[in-house]
CSV table of C-alpha atoms and ligand atoms in Angstrom, one decimal:
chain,number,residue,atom,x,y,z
A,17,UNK,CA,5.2,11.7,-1.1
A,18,UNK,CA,7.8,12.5,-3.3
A,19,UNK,CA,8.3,13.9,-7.2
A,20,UNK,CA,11.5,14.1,-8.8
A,21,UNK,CA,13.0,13.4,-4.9
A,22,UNK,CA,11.1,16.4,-3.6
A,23,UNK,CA,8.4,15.7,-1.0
A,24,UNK,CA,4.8,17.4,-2.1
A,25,UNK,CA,1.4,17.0,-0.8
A,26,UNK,CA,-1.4,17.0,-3.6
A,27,UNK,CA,-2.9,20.8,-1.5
A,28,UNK,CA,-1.3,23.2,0.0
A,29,UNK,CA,-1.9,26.8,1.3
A,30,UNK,CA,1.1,29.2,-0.6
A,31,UNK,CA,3.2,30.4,2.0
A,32,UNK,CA,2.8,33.9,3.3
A,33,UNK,CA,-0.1,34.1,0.7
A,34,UNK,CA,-2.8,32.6,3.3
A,35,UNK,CA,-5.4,33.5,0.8
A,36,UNK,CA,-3.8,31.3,-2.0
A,37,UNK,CA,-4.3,27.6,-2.2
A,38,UNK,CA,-1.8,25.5,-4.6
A,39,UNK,CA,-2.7,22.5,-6.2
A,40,UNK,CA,-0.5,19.8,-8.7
A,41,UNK,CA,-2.6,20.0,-12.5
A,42,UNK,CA,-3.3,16.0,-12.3
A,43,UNK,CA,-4.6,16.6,-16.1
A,44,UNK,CA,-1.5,16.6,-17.4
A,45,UNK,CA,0.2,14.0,-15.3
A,46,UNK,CA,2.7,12.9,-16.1
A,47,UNK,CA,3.8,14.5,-19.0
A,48,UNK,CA,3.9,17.9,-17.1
A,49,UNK,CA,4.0,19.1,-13.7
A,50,UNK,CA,2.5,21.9,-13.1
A,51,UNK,CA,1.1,23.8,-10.2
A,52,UNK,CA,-2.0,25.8,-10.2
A,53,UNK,CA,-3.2,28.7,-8.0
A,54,UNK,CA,-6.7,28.5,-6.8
A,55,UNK,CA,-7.9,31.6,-5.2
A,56,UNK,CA,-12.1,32.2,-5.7
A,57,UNK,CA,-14.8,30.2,-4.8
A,58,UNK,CA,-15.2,29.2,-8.9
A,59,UNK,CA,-11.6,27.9,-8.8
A,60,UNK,CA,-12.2,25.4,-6.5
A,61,UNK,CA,-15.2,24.4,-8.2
A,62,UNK,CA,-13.8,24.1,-11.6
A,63,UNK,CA,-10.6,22.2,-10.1
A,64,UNK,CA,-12.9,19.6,-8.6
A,65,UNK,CA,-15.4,19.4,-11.6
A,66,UNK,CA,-12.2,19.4,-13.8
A,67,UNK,CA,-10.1,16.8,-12.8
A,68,UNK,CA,-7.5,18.8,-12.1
A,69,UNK,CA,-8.3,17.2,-8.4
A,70,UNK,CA,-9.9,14.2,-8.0
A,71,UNK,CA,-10.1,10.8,-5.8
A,72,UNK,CA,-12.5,11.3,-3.0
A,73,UNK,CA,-10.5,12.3,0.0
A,74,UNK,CA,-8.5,14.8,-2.1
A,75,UNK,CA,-12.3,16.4,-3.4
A,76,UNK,CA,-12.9,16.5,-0.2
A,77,UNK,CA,-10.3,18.8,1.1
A,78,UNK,CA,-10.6,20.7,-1.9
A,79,UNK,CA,-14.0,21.4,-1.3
A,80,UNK,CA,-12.8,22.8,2.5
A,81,UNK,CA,-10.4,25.4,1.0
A,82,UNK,CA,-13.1,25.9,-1.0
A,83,UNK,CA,-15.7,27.1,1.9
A,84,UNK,CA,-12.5,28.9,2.8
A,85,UNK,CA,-12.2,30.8,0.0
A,86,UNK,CA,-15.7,31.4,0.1
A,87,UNK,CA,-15.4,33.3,3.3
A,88,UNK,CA,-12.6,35.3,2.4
A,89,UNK,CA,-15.2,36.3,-0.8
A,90,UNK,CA,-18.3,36.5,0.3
A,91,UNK,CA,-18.8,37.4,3.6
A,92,UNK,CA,-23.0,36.6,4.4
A,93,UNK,CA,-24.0,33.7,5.1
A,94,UNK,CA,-26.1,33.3,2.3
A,95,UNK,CA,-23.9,33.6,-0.1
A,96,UNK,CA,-21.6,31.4,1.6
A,97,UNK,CA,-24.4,28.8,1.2
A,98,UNK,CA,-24.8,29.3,-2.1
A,99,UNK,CA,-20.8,27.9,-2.7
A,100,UNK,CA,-21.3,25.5,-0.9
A,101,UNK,CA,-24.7,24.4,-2.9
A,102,UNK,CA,-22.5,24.9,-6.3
A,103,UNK,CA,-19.9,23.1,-4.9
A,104,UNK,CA,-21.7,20.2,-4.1
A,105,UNK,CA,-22.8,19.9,-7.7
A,106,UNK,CA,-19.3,19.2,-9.0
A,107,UNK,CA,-19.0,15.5,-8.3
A,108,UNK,CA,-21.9,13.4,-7.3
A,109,UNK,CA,-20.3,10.2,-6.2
A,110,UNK,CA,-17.5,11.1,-3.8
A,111,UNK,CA,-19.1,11.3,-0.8
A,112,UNK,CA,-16.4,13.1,0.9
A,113,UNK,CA,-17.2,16.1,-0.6
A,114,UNK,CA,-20.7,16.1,1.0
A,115,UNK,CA,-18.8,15.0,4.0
A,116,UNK,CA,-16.4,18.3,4.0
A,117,UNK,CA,-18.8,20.5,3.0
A,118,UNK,CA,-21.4,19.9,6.2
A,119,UNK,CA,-18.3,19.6,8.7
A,120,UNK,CA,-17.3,23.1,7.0
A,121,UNK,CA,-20.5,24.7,7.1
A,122,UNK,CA,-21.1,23.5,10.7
A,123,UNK,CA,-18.6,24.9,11.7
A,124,UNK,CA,-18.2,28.6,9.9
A,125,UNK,CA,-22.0,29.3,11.5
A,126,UNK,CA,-20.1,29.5,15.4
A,127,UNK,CA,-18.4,32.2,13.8
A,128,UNK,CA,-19.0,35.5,15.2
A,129,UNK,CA,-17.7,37.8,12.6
A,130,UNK,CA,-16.6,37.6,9.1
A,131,UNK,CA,-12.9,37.5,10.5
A,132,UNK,CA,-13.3,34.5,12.8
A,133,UNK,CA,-15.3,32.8,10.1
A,134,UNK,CA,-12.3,32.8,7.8
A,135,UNK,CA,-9.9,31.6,10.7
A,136,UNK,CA,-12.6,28.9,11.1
A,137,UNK,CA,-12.6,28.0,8.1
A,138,UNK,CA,-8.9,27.6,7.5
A,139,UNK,CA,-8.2,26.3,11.0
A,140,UNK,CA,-10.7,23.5,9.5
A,141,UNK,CA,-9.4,23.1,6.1
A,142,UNK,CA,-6.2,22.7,7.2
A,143,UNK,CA,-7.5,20.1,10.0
A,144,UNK,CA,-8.8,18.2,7.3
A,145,UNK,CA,-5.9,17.7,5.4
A,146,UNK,CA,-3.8,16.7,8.5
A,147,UNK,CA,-6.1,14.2,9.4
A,148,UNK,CA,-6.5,12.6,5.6
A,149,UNK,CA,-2.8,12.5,6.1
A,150,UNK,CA,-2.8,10.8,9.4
A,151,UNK,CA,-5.5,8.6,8.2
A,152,UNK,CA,-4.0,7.2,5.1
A,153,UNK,CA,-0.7,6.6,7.8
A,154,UNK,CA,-2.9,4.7,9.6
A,155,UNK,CA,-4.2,2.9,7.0
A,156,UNK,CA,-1.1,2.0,5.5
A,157,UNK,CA,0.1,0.4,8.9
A,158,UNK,CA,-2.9,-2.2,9.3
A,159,UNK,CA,-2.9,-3.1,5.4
A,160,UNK,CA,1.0,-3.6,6.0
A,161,UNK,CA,0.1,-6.6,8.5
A,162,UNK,CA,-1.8,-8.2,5.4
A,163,UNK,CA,1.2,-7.6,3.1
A,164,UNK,CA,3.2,-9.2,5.9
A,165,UNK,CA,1.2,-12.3,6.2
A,166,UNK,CA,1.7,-12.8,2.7
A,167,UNK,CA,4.9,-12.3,2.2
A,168,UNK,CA,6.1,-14.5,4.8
A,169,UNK,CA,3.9,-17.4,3.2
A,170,UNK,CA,5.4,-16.9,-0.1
A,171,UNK,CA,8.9,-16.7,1.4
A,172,UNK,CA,9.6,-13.3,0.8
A,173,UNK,CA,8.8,-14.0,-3.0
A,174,UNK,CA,7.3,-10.3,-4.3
A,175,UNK,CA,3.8,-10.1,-2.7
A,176,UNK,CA,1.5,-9.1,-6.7
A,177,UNK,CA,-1.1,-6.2,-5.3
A,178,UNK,CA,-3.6,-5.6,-8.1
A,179,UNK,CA,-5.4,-2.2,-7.9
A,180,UNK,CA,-7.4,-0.2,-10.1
A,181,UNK,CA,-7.5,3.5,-10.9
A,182,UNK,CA,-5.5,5.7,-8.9
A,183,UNK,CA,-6.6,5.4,-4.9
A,184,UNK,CA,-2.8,6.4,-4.3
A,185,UNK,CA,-1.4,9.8,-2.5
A,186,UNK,CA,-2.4,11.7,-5.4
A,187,UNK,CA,-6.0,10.6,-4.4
A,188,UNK,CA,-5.6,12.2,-1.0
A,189,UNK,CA,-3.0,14.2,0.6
A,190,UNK,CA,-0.2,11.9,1.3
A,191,UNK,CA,0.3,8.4,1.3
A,192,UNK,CA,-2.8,7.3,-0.4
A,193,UNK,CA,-5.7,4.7,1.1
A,194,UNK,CA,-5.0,1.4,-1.6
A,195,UNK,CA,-1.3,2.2,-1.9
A,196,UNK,CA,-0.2,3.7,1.7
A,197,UNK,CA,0.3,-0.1,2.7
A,198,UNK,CA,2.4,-0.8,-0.7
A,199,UNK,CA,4.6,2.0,0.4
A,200,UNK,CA,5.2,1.1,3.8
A,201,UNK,CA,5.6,-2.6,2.7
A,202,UNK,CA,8.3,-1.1,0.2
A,203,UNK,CA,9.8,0.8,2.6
A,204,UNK,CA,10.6,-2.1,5.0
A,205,UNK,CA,11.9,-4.0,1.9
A,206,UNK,CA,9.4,-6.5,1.6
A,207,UNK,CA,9.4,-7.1,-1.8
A,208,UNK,CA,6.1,-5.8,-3.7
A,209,UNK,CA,4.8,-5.8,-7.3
A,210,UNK,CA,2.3,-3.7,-8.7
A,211,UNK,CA,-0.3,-4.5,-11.3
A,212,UNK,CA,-1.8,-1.5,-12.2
A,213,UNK,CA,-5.1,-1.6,-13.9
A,214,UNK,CA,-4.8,1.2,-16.8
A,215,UNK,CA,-8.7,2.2,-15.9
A,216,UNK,CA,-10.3,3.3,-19.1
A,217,UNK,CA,-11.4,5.9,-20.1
A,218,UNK,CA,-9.6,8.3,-17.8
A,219,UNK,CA,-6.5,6.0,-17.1
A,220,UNK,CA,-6.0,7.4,-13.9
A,221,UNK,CA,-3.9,3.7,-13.4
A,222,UNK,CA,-1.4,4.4,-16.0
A,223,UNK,CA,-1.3,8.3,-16.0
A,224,UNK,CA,-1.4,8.6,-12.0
A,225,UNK,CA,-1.1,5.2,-10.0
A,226,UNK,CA,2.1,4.3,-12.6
A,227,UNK,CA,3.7,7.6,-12.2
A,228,UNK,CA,3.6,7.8,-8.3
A,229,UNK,CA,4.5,4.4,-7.9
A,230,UNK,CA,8.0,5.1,-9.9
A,231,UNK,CA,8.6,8.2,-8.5
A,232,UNK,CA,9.5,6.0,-5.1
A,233,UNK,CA,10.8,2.9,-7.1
A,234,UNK,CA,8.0,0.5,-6.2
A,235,UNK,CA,8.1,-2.3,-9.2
A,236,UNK,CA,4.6,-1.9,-10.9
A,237,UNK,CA,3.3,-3.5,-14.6
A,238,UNK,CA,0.5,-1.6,-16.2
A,239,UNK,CA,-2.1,-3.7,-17.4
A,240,UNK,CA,-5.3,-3.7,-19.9
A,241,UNK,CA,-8.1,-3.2,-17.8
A,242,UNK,CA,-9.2,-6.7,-18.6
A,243,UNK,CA,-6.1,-8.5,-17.5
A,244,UNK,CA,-7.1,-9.1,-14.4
A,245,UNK,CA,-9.3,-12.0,-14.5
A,246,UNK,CA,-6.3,-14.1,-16.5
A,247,UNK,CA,-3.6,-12.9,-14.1
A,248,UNK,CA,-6.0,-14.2,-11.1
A,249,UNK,CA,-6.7,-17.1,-13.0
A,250,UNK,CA,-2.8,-18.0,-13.6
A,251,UNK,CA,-1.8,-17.4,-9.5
A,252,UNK,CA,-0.4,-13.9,-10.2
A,253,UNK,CA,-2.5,-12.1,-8.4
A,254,UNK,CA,-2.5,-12.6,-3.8
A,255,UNK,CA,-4.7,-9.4,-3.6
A,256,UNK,CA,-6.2,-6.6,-5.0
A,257,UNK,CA,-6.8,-3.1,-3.4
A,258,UNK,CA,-8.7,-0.9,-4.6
A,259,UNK,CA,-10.2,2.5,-3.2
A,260,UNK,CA,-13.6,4.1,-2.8
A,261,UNK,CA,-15.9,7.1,-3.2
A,262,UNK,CA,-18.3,6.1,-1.3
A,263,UNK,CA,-19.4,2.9,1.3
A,264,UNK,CA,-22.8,2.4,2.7
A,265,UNK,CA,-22.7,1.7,6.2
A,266,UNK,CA,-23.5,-1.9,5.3
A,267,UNK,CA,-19.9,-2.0,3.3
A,268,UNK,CA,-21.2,-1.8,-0.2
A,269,UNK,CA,-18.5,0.3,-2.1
A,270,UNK,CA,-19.0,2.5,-5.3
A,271,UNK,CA,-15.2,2.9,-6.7
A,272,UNK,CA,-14.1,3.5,-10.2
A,273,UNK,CA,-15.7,1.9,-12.8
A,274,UNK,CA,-14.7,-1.8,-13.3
A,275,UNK,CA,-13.9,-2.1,-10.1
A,276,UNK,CA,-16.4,-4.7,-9.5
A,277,UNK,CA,-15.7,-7.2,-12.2
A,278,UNK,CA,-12.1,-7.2,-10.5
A,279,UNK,CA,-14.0,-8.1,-6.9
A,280,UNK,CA,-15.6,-11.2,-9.2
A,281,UNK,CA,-12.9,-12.4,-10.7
A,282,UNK,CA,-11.1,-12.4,-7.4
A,283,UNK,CA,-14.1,-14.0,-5.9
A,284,UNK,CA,-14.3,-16.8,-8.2
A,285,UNK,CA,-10.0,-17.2,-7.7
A,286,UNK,CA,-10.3,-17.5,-3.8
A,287,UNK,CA,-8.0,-13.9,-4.0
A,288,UNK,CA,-8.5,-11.6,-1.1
A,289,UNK,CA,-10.4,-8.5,-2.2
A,290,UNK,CA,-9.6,-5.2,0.3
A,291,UNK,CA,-10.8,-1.8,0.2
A,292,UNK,CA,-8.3,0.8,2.1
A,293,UNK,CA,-10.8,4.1,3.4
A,294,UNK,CA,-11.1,6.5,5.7
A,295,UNK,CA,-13.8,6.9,7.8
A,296,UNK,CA,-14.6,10.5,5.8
A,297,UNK,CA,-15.6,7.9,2.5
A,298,UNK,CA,-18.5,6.4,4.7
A,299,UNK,CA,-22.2,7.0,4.1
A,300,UNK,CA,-23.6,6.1,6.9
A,301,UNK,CA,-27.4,7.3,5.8
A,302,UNK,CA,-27.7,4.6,3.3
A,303,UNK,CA,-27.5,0.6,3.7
A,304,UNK,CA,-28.1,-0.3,-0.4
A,305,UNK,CA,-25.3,0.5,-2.6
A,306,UNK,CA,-26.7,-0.4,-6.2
A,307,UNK,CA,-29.8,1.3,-5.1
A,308,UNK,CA,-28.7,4.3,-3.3
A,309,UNK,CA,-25.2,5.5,-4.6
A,310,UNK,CA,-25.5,8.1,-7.0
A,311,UNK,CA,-23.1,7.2,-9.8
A,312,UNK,CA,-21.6,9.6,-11.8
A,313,UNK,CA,-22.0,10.1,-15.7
A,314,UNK,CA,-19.5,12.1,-18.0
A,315,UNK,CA,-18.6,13.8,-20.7
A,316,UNK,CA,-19.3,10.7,-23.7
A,317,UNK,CA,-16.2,12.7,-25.3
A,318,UNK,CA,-14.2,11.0,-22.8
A,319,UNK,CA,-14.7,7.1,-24.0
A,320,UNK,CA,-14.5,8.3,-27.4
A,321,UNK,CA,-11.1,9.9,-27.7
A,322,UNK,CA,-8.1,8.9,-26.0
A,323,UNK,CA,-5.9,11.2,-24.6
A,324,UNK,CA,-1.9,11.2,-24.5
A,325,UNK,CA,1.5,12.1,-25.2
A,326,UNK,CA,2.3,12.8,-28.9
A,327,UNK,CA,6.2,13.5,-28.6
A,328,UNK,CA,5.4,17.3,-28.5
A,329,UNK,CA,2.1,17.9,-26.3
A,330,UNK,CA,-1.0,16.5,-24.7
A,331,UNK,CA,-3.3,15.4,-27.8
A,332,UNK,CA,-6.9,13.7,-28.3
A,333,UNK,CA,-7.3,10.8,-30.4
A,334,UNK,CA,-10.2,9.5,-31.7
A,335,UNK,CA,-10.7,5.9,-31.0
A,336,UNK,CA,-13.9,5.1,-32.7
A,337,UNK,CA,-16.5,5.8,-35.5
A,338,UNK,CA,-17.3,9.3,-35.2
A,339,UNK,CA,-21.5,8.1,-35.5
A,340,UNK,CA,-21.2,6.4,-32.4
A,341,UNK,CA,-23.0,7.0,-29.3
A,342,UNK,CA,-20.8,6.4,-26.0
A,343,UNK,CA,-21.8,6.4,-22.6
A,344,UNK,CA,-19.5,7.1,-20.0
A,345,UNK,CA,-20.6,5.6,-16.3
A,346,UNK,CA,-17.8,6.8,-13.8
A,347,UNK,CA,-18.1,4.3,-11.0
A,348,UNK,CA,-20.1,1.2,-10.1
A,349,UNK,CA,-20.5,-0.8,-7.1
A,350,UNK,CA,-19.4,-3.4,-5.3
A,351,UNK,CA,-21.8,-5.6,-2.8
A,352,UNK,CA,-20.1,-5.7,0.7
A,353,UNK,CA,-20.3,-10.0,0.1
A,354,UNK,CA,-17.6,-9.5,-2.4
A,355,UNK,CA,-15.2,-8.2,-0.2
A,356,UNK,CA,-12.7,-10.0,2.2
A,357,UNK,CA,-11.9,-6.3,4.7
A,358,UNK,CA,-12.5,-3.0,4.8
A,359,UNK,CA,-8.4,-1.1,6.0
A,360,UNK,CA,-9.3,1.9,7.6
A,361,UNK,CA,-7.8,4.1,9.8
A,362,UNK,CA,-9.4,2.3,12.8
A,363,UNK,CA,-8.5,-1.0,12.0
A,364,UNK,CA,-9.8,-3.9,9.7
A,365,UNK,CA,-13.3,-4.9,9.7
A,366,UNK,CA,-15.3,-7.1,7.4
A,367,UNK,CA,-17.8,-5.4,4.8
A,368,UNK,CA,-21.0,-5.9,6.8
A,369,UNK,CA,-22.8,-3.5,9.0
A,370,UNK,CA,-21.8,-5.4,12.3
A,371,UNK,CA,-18.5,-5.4,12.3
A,372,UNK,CA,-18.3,-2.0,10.9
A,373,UNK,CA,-19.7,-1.0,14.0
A,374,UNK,CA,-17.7,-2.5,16.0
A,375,UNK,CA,-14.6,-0.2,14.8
A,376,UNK,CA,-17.0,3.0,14.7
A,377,UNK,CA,-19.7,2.6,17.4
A,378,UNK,CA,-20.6,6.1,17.4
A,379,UNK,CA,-22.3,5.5,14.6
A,380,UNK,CA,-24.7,2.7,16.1
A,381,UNK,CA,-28.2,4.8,15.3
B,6,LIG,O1,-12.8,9.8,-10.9
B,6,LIG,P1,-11.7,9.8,-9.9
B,6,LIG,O2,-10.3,9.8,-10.5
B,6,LIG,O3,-11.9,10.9,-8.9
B,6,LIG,O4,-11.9,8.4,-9.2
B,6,LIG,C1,-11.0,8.0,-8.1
B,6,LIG,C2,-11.3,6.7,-7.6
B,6,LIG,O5,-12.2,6.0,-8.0
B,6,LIG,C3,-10.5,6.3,-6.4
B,6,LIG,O6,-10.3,4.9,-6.4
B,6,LIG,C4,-11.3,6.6,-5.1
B,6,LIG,O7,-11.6,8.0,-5.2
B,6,LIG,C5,-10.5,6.3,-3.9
B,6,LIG,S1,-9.3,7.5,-3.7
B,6,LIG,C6,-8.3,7.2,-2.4
């Protein structure tokens, strides 16, 4: 997608510098653009434990180049191992990163010699990113069809797509999983509107989702995170999309926190609820969300200050009584029952284990 007119994916390999892998600084979006060089193993670790990359198909492919780097470092297996253990402890949630890492490590163990292990491992990498990219397409194409529907029953009146945090191309590669159909949609002209939940206490909605969505002109409002349930309430909302880190095969879906309370309050408004993913963001060892999705905790410095734009720089606030004890939960989840479709790269599918079959029956156990 595009910044400033100029078309950039969120990871890229620095030409004629194979071992160099170049990233956009999402922590200071978008007050600054900046892009950052990641070249050992610890980079890609601190990048993904940092923030500076996030949203799960994007940790994911960071986490490739990662094993990439890690070949072009340390050459034994073992040690190899051992990035791949550390980077597994950067994010718990994201289950693409788990994902990644076992396609990666799979597949750097054919390798004969240290050399063919780190043309694996790029060859890989860079596989992954092409196919994130040509998932998200994808995706976008069959949420498009929903955007159509509605548009044509509001005659061509702006279709109002609620979504939460930022599942957009700077989640991924290109395109985005929530947002890919908003952009195709825009693209043909149907007329869209945004409302983009500001997502507390990172605001990943009205740092990231806000900023991508002007950079290609797509009308967007940025919203309180508890706006929701009044703008549903009042028939401004036809549907809210929304990402995930992680599904259980039975279409539960852990995704940013607050997430869920927007699947309620469309529930109780009759509102269709989707969730755009590719197939990478599936867990298909575990049927029980709540119970089995491990949910990521934070820094508690992160709820208590609020970061911005001064005029001059990017400065901390502090938002509270210094005495008082935060607590930071990064995602929770949504119960499959919740949600009206699941827009994958496949095709649409309800959130229950049978019909996700249907779309990826090699995963009938
Ligand atoms: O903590 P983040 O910013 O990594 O959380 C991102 C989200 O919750 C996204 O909605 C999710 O990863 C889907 S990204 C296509």
């Amino acid at each position: 997608m595009k910044i400033k007119g100029q078309h950039y994916r969120t990871i890229w390999v620095k030409e004629n510098e194979p071992g160099v892998v170049q990233t956009i600084d999402q922590r200071l979006l978008p007050f600054k653009f900046e892009i950052l060089d990641l070249r050992k193993p610890e980079d890609f670790e601190w990048a993904i434990a940092d923030m500076i990359v996030r949203g799960a198909p994007l940790i994911g492919v960071t986490a490739a180049y990662g094993m990439y780097a890690a070949t072009l470092s340390k050459q034994s297996r073992h040690d190899i191992q051992k990035v791949a253990e550390s980077l597994k402890k950067t994010r718990p949630t994201a289950v693409d990163l788990f994902n990644s890492i076992e396609r990666m490590t799979n597949a750097i163990k054919t390798a004969s010699d240290p050399v063919k292990q780190s043309q694996i491992a790029l060859s890989l990498a860079n596989q992954m990113a092409e196919e994130s990219v040509d998932g998200c397409r994808k995706i976008g194409e069959y949420g498009l069809e929903i955007i159509k529907q509605i548009s044509k029953k509001k005659n061509g009146e702006p279709v109002n797509i609620l979504t939460h945090c930022n599942a957009g191309w700077l989640a991924c590669i290109d395109y985005g999983t929530a947002t890919a159909p908003v952009y195709l949609a825009h693209e043909e002209g149907i007329k869209v509107h945004v409302w983009v939940d500001e997502t507390r206490p990172r605001n990943q909605g009205s740092r990231l989702t806000a900023f991508e969505l002007g950079e290609h002109g797509v009308p967007h409002t940025v919203i309180a995170d508890n706006t929701g349930g009044h703008l549903m309430q009042h028939g401004m909302v036809d549907m809210v999309i929304v990402g995930t880190d992680r599904t259980t095969r039975t279409g539960d879906v852990a995704n940013k926190i607050g997430t869920y309370l927007k699947a309620l309050a469309a529930h109780d408004n009759n509102i269709p609820f989707y969730v755009a993913l590719p197939s990478s963001t599936f867990d298909w060892s575990i049927r029980n969300g709540i119970e089995e999705i491990p949910i990521e905790t934070r820094s508690p410095k992160e709820v208590k200050y609020m970061e911005g734009w001064n005029g001059t720089e990017i400065d901390d606030v502090l938002l509270m009584p210094y005495s008082s004890k935060t607590a930071n939960y990064g995602f929770d989840v949504t119960p499959g029952r919740l949600i009206t479709g699941l827009i994958t790269e496949k095709g649409i599918c309800k959130a229950n284990e049978k019909s996700i079959l249907e779309l990826f029956p090699e995963q009938r156990t």
